[in-house]
Coordinates of N, CA and C in Angstrom, one line a residue:
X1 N 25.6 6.4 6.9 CA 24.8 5.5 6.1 C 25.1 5.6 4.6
X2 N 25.4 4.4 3.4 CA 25.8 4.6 2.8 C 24.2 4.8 1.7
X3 N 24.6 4.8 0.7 CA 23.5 5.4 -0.4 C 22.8 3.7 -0.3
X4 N 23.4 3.0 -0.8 CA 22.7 1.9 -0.7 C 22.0 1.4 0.4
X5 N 22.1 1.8 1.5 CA 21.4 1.2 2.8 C 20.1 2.7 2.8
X6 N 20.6 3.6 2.5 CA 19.2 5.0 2.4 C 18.2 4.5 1.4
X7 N 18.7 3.5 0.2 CA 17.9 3.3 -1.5 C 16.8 2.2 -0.4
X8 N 17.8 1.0 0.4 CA 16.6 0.4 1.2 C 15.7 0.6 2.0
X9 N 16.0 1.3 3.0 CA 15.4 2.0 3.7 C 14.1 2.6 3.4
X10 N 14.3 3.6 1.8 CA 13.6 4.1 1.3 C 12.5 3.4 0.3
X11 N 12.6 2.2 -0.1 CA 12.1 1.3 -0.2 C 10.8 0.2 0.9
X12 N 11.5 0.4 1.8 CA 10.8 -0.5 2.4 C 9.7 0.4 3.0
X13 N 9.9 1.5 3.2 CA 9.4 2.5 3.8 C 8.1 2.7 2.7
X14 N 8.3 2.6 1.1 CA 7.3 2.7 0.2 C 6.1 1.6 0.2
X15 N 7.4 0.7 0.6 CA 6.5 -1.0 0.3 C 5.3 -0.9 1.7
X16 N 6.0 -0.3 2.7 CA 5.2 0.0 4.2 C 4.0 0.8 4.0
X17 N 3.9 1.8 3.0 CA 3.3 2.7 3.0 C 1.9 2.3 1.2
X18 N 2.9 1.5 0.9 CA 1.8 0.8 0.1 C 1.3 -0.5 0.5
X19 N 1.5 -1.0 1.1 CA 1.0 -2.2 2.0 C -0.1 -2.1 3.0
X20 N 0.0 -0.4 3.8 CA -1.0 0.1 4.3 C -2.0 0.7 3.7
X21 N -1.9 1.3 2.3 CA -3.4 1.6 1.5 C -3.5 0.4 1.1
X22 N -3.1 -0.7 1.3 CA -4.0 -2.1 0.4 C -4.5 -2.7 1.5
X23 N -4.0 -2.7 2.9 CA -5.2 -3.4 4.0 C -6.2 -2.2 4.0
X24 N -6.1 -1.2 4.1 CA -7.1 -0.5 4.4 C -8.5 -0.9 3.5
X25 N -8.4 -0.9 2.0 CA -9.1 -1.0 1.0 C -9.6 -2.6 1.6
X26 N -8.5 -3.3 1.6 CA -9.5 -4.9 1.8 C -10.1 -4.6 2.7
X27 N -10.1 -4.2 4.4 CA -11.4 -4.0 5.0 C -12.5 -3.5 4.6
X28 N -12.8 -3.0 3.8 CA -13.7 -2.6 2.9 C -14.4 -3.4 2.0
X29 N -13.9 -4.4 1.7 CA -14.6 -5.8 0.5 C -16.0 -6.5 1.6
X30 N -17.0 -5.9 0.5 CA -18.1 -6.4 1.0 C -18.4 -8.1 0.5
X31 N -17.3 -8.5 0.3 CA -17.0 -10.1 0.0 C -15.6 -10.4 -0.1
X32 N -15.4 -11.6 0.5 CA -14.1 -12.1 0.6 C -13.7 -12.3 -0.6
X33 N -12.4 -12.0 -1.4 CA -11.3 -12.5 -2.8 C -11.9 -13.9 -2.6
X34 N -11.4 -14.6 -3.6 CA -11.1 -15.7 -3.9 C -9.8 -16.2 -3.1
X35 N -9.7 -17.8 -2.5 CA -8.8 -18.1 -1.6 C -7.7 -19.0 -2.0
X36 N -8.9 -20.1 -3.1 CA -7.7 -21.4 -3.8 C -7.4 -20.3 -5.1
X37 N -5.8 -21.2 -5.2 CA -5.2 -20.9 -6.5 C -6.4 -20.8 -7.1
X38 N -7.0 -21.9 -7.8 CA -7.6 -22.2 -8.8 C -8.8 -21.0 -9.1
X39 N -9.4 -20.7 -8.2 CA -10.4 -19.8 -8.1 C -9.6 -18.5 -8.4
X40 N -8.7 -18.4 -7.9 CA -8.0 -16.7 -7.8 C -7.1 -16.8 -10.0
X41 N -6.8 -17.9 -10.0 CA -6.5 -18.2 -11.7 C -8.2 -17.7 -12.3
X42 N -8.7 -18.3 -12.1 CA -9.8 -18.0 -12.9 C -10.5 -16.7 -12.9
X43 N -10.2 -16.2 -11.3 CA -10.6 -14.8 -11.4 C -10.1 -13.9 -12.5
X44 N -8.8 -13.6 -12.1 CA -7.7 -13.4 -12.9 C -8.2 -13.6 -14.3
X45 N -8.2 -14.7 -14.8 CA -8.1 -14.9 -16.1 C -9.6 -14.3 -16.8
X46 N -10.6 -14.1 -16.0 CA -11.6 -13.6 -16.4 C -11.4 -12.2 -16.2
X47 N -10.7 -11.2 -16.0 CA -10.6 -9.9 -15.7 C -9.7 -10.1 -17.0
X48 N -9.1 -10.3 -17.5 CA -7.7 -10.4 -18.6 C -8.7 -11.0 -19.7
X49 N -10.1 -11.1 -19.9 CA -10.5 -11.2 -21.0 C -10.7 -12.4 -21.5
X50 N -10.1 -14.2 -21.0 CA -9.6 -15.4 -21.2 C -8.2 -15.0 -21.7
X51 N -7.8 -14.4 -21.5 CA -6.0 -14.8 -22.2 C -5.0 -15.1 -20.9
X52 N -4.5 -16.8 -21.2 CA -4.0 -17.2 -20.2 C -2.5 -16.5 -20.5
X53 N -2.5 -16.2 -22.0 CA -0.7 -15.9 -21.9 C -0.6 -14.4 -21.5
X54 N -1.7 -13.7 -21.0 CA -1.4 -12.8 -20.6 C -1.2 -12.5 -19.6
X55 N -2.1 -13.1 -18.7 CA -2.3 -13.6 -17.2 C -0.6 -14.3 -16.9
X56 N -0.2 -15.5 -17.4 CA 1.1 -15.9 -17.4 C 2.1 -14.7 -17.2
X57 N 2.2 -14.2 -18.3 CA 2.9 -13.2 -18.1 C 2.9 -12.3 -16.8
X58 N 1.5 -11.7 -16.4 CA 1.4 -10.9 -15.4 C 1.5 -11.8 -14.1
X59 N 1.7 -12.9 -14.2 CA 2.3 -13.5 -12.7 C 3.3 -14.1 -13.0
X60 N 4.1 -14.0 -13.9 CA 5.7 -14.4 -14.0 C 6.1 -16.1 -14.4
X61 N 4.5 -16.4 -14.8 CA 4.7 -18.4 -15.3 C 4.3 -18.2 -16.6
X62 N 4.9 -19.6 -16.6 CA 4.3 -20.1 -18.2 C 3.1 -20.2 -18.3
X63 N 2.7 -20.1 -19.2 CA 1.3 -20.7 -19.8 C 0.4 -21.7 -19.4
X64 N 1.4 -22.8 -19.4 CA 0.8 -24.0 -19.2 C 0.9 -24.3 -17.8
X65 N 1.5 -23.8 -17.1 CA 1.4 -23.5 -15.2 C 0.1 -22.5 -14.8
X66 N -0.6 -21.9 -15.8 CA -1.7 -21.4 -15.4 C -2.6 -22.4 -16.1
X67 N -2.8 -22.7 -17.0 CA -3.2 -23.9 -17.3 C -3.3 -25.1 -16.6
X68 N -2.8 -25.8 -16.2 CA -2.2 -26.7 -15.1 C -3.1 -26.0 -13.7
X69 N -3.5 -25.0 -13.2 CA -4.1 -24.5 -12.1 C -5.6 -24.4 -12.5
X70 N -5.8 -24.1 -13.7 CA -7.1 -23.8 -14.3 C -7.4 -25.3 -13.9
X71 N -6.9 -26.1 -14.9 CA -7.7 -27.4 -14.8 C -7.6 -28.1 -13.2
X72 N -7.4 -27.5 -12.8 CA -7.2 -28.3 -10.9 C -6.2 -29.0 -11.2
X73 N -5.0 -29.2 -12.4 CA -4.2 -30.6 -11.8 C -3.3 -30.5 -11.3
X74 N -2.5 -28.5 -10.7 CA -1.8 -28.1 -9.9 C -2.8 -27.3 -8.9
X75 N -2.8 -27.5 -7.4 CA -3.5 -27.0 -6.3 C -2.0 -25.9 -5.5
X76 N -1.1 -26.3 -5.3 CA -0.3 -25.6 -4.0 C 1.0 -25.1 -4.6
X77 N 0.9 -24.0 -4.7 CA 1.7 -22.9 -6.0 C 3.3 -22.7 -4.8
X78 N 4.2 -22.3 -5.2 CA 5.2 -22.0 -4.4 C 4.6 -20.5 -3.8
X79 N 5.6 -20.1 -3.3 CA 5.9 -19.0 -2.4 C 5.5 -18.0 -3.3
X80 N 6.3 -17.7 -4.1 CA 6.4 -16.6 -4.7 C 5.1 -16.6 -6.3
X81 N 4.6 -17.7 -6.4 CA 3.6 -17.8 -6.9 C 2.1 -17.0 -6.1
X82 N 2.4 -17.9 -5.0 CA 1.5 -17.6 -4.0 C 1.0 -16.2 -4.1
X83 N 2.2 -15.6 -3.4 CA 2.0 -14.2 -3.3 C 1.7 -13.4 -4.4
X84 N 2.2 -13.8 -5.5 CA 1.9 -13.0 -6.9 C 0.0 -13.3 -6.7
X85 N -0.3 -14.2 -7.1 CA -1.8 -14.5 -6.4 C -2.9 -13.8 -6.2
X86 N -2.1 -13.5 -4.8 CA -3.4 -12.5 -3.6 C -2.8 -11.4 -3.4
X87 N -1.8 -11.1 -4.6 CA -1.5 -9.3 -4.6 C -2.4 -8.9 -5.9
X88 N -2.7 -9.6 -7.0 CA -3.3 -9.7 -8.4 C -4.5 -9.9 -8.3
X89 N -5.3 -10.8 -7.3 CA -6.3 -10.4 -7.0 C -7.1 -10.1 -6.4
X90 N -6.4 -9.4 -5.1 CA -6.2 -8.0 -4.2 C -6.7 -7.1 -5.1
X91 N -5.8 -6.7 -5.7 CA -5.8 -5.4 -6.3 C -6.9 -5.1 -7.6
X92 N -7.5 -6.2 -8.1 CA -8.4 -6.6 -9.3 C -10.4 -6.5 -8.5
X93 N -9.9 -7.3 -7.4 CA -11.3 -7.3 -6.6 C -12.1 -6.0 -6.0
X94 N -13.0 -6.2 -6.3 CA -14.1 -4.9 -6.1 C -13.1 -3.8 -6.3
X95 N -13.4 -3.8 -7.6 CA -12.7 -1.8 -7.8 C -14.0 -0.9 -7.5
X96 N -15.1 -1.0 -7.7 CA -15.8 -0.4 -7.6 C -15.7 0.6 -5.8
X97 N -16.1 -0.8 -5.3 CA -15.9 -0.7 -3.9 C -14.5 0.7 -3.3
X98 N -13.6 -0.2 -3.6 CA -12.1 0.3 -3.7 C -12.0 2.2 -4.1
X99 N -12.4 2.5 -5.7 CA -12.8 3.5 -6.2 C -13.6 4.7 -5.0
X100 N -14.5 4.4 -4.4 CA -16.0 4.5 -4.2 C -15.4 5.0 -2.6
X101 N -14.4 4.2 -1.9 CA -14.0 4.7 -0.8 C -12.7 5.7 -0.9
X102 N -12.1 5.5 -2.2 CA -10.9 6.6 -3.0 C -11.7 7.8 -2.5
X103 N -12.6 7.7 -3.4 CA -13.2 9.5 -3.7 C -13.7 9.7 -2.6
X104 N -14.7 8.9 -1.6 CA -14.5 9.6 -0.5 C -13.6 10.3 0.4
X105 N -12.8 9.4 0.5 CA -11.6 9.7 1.4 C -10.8 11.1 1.1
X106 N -10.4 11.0 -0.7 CA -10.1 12.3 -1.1 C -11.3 13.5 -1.5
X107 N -12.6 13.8 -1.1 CA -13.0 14.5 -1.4 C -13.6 15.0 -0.1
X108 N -13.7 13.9 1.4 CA -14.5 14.8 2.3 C -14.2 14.1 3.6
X109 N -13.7 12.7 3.5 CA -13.7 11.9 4.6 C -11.9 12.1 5.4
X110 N -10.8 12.1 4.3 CA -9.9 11.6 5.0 C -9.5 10.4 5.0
X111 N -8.3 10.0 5.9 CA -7.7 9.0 6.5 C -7.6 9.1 7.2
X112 N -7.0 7.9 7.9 CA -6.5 8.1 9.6 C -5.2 7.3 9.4
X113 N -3.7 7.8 9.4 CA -2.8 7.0 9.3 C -1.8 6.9 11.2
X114 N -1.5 5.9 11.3 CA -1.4 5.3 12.2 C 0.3 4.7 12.1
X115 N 0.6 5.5 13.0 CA 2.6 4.4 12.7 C 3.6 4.7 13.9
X116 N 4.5 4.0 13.7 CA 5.9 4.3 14.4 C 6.7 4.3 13.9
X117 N 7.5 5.5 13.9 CA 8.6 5.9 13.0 C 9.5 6.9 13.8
X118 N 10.6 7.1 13.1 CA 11.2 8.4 13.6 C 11.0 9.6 13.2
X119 N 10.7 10.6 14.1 CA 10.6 11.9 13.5 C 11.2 12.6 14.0
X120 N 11.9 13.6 13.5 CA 13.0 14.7 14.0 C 12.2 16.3 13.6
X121 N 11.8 17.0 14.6 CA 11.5 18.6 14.4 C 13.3 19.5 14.9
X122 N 13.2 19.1 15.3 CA 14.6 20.4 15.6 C 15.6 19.9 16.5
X123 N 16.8 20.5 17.2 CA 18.2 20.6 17.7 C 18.0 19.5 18.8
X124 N 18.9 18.5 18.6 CA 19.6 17.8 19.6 C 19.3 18.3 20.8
X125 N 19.0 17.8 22.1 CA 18.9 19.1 23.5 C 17.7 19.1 23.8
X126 N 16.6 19.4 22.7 CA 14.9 19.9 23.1 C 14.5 19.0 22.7
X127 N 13.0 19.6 23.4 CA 12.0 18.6 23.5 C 11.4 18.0 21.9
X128 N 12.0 18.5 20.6 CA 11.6 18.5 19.5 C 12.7 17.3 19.2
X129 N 13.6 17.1 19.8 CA 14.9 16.6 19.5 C 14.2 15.4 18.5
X130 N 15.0 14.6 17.4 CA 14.2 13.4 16.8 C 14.3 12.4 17.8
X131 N 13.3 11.7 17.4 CA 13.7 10.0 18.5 C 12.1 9.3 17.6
X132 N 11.7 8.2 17.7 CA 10.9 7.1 17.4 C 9.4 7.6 18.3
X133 N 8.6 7.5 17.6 CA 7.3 8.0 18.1 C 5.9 7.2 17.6
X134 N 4.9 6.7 18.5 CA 4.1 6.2 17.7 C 2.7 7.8 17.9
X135 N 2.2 7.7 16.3 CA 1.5 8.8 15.9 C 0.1 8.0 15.6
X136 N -1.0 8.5 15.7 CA -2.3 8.3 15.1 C -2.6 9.5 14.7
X137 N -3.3 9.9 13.5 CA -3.8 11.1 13.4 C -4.5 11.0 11.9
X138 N -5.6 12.1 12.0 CA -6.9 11.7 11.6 C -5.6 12.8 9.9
X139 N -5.5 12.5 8.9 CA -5.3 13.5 7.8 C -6.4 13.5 7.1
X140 N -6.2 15.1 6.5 CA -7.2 15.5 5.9 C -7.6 15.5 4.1
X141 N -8.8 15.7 3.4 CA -9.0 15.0 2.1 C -7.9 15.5 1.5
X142 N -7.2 17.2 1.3 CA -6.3 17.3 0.3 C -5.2 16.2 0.1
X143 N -4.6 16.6 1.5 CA -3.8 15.3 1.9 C -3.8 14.1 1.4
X144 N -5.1 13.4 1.2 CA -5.2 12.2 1.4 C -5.8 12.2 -0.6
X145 N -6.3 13.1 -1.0 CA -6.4 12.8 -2.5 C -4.9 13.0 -3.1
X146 N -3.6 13.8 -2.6 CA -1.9 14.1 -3.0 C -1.5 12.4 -2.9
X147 N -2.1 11.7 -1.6 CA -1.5 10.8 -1.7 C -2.2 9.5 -2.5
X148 N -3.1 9.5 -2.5 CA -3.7 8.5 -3.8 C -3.6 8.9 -5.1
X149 N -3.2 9.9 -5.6 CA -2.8 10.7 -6.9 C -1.2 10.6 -7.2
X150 N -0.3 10.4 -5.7 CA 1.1 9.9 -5.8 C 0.8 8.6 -6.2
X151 N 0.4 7.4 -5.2 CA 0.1 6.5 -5.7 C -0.3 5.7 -6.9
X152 N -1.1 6.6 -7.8 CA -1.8 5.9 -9.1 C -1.0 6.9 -10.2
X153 N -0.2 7.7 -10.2 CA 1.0 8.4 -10.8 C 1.7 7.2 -10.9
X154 N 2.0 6.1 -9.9 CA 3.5 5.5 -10.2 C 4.5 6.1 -9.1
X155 N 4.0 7.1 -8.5 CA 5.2 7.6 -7.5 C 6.2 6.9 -7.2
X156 N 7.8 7.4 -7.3 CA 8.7 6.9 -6.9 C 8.3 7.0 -5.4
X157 N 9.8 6.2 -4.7 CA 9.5 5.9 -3.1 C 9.6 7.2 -2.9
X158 N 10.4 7.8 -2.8 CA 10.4 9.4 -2.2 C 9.4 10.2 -2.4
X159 N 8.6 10.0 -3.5 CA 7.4 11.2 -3.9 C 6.1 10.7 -3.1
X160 N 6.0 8.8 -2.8 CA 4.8 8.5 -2.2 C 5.2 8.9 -0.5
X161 N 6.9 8.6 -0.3 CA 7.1 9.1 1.6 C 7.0 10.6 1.7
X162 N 7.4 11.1 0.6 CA 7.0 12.5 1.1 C 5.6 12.9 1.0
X163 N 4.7 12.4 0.5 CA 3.1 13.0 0.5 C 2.9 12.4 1.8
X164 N 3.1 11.4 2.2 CA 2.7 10.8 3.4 C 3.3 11.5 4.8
X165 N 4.5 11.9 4.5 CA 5.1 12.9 5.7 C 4.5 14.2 5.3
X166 N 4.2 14.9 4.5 CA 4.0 16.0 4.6 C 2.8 16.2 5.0
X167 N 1.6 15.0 5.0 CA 0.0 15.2 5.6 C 0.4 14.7 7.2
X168 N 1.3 14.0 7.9 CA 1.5 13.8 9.2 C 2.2 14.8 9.6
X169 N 2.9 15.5 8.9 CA 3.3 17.0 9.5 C 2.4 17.7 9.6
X170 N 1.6 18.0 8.8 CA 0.5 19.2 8.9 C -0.6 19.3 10.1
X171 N -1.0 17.5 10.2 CA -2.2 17.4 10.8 C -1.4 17.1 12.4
X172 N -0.3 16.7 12.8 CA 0.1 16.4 14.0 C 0.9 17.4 14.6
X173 N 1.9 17.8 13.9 CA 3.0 18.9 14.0 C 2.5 20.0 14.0
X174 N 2.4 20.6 13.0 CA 2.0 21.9 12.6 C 0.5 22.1 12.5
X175 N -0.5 21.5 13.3 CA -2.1 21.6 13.8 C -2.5 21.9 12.3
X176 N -2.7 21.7 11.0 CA -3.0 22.3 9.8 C -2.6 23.7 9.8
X177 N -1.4 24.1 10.3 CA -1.0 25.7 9.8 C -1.2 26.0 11.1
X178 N -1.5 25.7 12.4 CA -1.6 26.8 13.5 C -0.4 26.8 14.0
X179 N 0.6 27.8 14.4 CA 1.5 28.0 15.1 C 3.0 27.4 15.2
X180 N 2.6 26.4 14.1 CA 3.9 26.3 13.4 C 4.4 25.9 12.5
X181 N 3.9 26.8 11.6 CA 3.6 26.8 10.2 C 5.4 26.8 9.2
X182 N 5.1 26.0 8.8 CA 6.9 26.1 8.2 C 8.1 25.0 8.8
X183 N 7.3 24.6 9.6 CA 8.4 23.5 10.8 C 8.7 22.2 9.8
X184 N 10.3 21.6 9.8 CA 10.1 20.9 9.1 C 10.5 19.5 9.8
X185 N 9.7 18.8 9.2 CA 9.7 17.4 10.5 C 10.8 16.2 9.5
X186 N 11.1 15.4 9.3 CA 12.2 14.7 9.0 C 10.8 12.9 9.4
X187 N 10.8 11.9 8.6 CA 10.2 10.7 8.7 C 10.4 10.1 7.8
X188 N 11.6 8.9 8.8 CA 12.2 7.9 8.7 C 11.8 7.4 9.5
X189 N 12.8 5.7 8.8 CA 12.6 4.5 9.5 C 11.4 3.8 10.4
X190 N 10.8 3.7 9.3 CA 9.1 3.4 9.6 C 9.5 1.6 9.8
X191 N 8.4 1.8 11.5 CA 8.8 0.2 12.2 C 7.1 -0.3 11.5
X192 N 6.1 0.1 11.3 CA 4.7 0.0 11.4 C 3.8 1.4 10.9
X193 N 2.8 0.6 10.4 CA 1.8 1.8 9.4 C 0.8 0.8 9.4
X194 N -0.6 2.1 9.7 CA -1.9 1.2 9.5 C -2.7 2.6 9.0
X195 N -3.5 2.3 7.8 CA -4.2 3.3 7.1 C -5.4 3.0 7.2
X196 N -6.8 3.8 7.8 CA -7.9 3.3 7.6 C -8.6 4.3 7.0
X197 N -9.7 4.1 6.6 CA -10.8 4.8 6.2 C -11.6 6.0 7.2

């Protein structure tokens, strides 16, 4: 595998793993986001203080294309508009909420992350051998406050897959330290990830 196909890999694997703490959090909104452009512009633009050039900026249009949405005289945004959208006001909506289920999770509750991926514990031959496995498993708050603390760091992809492999090692593999303490598990090529509360 060459470096460039490992850089994607490793990539998508972040995008996977941050895509699963952002469903998780929406199940949690004790109200639906905003659905039309226009509504999700105005959200937006009311979090940003009224500054449309700044909002512009933070979704990658001009000015007057947020302008143009404000006033209703553009309704159906391209693709990539789109999605800029309901990731900006995803992520803007109920922070409280959002926050509020953080610190639980990292102080007493946990996660529960949920996937299929490959994992390799040891030699070719045994029953440890690597191969694709689907895991559920309940991780615990340290765990789960390393990985929301990678996450709001900025973590590169490796520093957010490795918090995320090293709390599925602990809690599945290595029972939190019983009996096989030190075992080192290998997690790649992530097909699916679901994070809940």
């Amino acid at each position: 595998m060459t470096d460039g196909e490992k850089a994607q890999r490793a990539a998508r694997t972040r995008a996977t793993i941050m895509e699963g703490l952002a469903r998780a959090e929406r199940a949690l909104f004790t109200r639906p986001a905003p659905k039309s452009a226009r509504a999700q512009m105005k959200f937006l633009r009311k979090r940003k203080k009224g500054s449309t050039k700044s909002l512009a900026e933070r979704l990658g249009v001009s000015r007057k294309t947020v302008q143009r949405y404000l006033s209703g005289a553009s309704t159906k945004p391209n693709k990539r508009l789109q999605k800029a959208l309901v990731q900006e006001t995803e992520s803007e909506w109920q922070p409280q909420v959002r926050a509020q289920a953080r610190q639980r999770a990292a102080s007493s509750g946990g996660l529960v992350i949920s996937c299929r991926a490959y994992f390799g514990l040891g030699p070719e031959g045994t029953s440890d051998a690597g191969r694709v496995r689907d895991i559920s498993v309940a991780v615990s708050a340290p765990h789960t406050a390393a990985i929301y603390a990678a996450q709001e760091e900025g973590a590169t992809e490796s520093d957010l897959h490795d918090a995320v492999a090293e709390a599925i090692a602990d809690a599945y593999f290595r029972q939190a330290g019983g009996g096989r303490t030190g075992l080192e598990v290998k997690f790649a090529d992530v097909e699916w990830l679901n994070i809940a509360f």
